Amino acid sequence: EAQVTQNPRYLITVTGKKLTVTCSQNMNHEYMSWYRQDPGLGLRQIYYSMNVEVTDKGDVPEGYKVSRKEKRNFPLILESPSPNQTSLYFCASRTSPMETQYFGPGTRLLVL
Amino acid sequence: QKEVEQNSGPLSVPEGAIASLNCTYSDRVSQSFFWYRQYSGKSPELIMSIYSNGDKEDGRFTAQLNKASQYVSLLIRDSQPSDSATYLCAVRSRDYKLSFGAGTTVTVRA
């Protein structure tokens, strides 16, 4: 089954404690993105990747890091989480910029 | 100005009625337009895409695009309780960036 998976699905952490949210896709997609979704603000892109070792900032990259060492994986790293990073996070992938984007199930993060 | 703006809602319609959702965008050269449906606590799923001016129908859904007015809409005919969700408008701009509106929440009353 074609899918995008994220782990963990739910996470409660404290300010400053580094965390990683994993994202994996089994569709051999080149393009992957991370979004955060907040009430009234919609989906905002954090980072995206066009291929292995190629990443770029989206609209709200501050406080986040990403890496793309393998085509299927695109982890999101919060080196020092803060309460304003409490949000719902989605990973997404697509074959090319012109194609449909597939979303993962989401990760709900609470930073205390 | 936001890149993509939608009616804030919520929109409440009786079962069987037509739900009409609107979206405007700021980048005049945008070429691709999408409607996603998102149930509470779930991820967005694509329900319609439209690339040229006019109407595109798929089952009970009709997307309408007017590039001159920078306007895209979604009509849901014969609304069902299962259509109750948040609908996200997304626009792909010249650099292939996909920008989303904040979404419109639709509630279909039985």
XYZ file of C-alpha atoms in Angstrom:
222
model
C 0.000 0.000 0.000
C 1.305 3.405 -1.020
C 1.663 5.542 2.058
C 3.488 8.190 4.032
C 4.157 7.256 7.646
C 5.085 9.485 10.551
C 6.287 8.686 14.048
C 5.414 9.389 16.705
C 1.770 10.300 16.184
C 1.545 12.084 19.519
C 4.325 13.612 21.563
C 4.450 15.624 24.765
C 7.821 17.095 25.626
C 9.412 19.910 27.587
C 11.102 23.061 26.431
C 14.654 22.501 25.219
C 14.574 18.721 24.911
C 15.675 17.762 21.403
C 13.268 15.637 19.427
C 12.955 14.075 15.993
C 9.795 13.280 14.082
C 10.373 10.669 11.422
C 8.726 10.567 8.003
C 8.962 7.759 5.506
C 7.332 7.141 2.122
C 7.242 3.976 0.035
C 6.305 5.542 -3.298
C 9.822 6.444 -4.471
C 8.820 10.113 -4.458
C 11.540 12.691 -4.944
C 9.729 15.636 -3.367
C 8.982 15.692 0.337
C 7.760 18.485 2.608
C 6.999 19.248 6.218
C 4.057 21.415 7.215
C 2.650 22.650 10.468
C -1.035 23.325 10.917
C -2.352 25.804 13.442
C -5.934 27.010 13.961
C -6.768 29.925 11.684
C -3.429 29.736 9.885
C -3.865 26.684 7.717
C -0.963 24.578 6.541
C 2.396 26.341 6.458
C 5.443 24.791 4.875
C 8.462 24.379 7.143
C 11.020 22.734 4.844
C 10.985 20.820 1.616
C 13.344 18.516 -0.236
C 13.664 17.976 -3.968
C 15.902 14.930 -3.692
C 18.543 13.258 -1.551
C 20.796 15.852 0.082
C 18.750 18.719 -1.447
C 16.619 20.699 0.986
C 15.334 24.249 1.233
C 13.425 26.457 3.632
C 9.711 26.945 3.441
C 7.700 29.734 5.032
C 8.370 28.985 8.704
C 11.771 27.248 9.061
C 12.948 28.917 12.277
C 13.610 26.395 15.038
C 13.561 23.373 12.744
C 16.107 21.269 10.896
C 15.710 18.538 8.316
C 17.887 16.037 6.552
C 17.453 13.850 3.461
C 20.078 11.156 3.484
C 17.829 8.572 1.854
C 15.096 9.081 -0.698
C 12.375 7.514 1.440
C 13.103 9.331 4.723
C 12.775 12.985 5.664
C 13.050 13.517 9.432
C 12.112 16.800 11.126
C 14.394 17.812 13.984
C 13.611 20.283 16.749
C 16.939 20.980 18.428
C 15.477 23.035 21.285
C 11.682 22.936 21.195
C 9.703 25.858 22.534
C 5.986 26.146 23.405
C 5.281 28.084 20.186
C 6.162 24.918 18.284
C 3.157 23.171 19.749
C 1.252 22.226 16.627
C 0.018 19.508 14.303
C 2.745 18.465 11.878
C 2.295 16.792 8.512
C 4.833 15.217 6.234
C 3.959 15.017 2.551
C 5.487 13.599 -0.599
C 4.948 13.731 -4.372
C 6.623 12.500 -7.511
C 7.259 15.941 -8.948
C 6.176 19.547 -8.299
C 3.347 19.068 -10.772
C 1.860 15.996 -9.163
C -0.596 15.332 -6.351
C 0.778 15.556 -2.846
C 0.221 12.699 -0.398
C 0.075 13.493 3.299
C 1.128 11.427 6.270
C -1.263 10.904 9.201
C 0.108 13.807 11.237
C 2.043 14.220 14.483
C 0.477 16.200 17.291
C 3.211 17.861 19.350
C 2.791 19.579 22.708
C 5.779 21.453 24.120
C 5.431 22.361 27.797
C -2.008 39.982 1.905
C -2.270 36.230 2.343
C -1.392 34.159 -0.689
C -4.589 32.125 -0.449
C -7.725 33.287 1.333
C -10.895 31.374 2.076
C -14.219 32.148 3.700
C -13.567 31.682 7.399
C -16.815 29.824 7.971
C -18.108 27.802 9.562
C -20.625 26.990 6.881
C -23.736 25.120 7.947
C -26.009 23.612 5.292
C -28.982 21.243 5.505
C -28.654 17.748 4.135
C -29.349 17.676 0.419
C -28.474 21.339 -0.133
C -25.565 22.826 -2.069
C -22.508 23.947 -0.125
C -20.528 26.700 -1.819
C -16.919 27.360 -0.851
C -14.811 30.240 -2.120
C -11.102 30.884 -2.424
C -9.057 33.785 -3.786
C -5.333 33.872 -4.484
C -2.802 36.636 -4.893
C -0.240 35.274 -7.385
C -1.672 36.050 -10.798
C 0.523 33.499 -12.589
C -0.604 30.551 -10.474
C -1.446 27.603 -12.695
C -2.753 24.764 -10.544
C -5.527 24.739 -7.988
C -6.636 22.077 -5.565
C -9.302 21.353 -3.010
C -8.476 19.112 -0.069
C -10.888 17.713 2.473
C -9.721 17.257 6.046
C -11.728 15.450 8.674
C -11.086 16.397 12.268
C -7.791 14.926 13.463
C -6.976 13.474 10.056
C -4.659 14.417 7.224
C -5.824 16.343 4.158
C -6.962 14.311 1.175
C -7.204 15.612 -2.361
C -10.739 15.747 -3.745
C -10.440 18.030 -6.775
C -7.806 19.626 -8.965
C -8.397 22.205 -11.683
C -5.970 23.800 -14.108
C -7.988 25.771 -16.668
C -10.801 28.302 -16.532
C -14.310 26.943 -16.250
C -15.983 24.129 -14.378
C -14.782 20.645 -13.559
C -17.201 18.113 -12.188
C -16.479 14.918 -10.281
C -19.508 13.222 -8.796
C -21.190 15.614 -6.381
C -18.227 18.016 -6.467
C -17.731 20.864 -8.946
C -14.678 23.075 -8.982
C -14.867 26.422 -10.751
C -11.877 28.510 -11.777
C -11.707 32.117 -12.945
C -8.083 33.144 -13.427
C -8.964 36.711 -14.435
C -10.664 37.210 -11.068
C -8.110 35.013 -9.259
C -10.948 33.020 -7.831
C -11.613 29.325 -7.381
C -14.671 27.740 -5.821
C -15.987 24.342 -4.811
C -19.625 23.324 -4.930
C -20.845 20.263 -3.070
C -24.220 19.167 -4.380
C -26.675 17.026 -2.415
C -24.614 17.565 0.736
C -24.385 14.579 3.070
C -23.449 14.416 6.760
C -20.267 12.650 5.654
C -19.266 15.887 3.864
C -18.884 17.601 7.228
C -15.189 18.509 7.285
C -12.758 21.337 6.736
C -12.031 22.131 3.106
C -8.636 23.513 2.199
C -7.922 25.460 -0.962
C -4.369 25.076 -2.279
C -2.647 26.972 -5.071
C 0.585 26.085 -6.824
C 2.574 29.143 -7.798
C 5.254 29.690 -10.416
C 8.027 28.201 -8.266
C 5.922 25.080 -7.656
C 5.305 26.082 -4.074
C 1.953 24.835 -2.784
C 0.224 27.437 -0.614
C -2.820 26.608 1.474
C -5.703 28.658 2.715
C -6.768 28.468 6.361
C -9.731 26.277 5.435
C -13.511 26.491 5.656
C -15.347 24.194 8.043
C -18.562 22.750 6.650
C -21.265 21.196 8.787
C -24.104 19.340 7.098
C -27.234 19.232 9.271
C -29.291 16.057 9.034
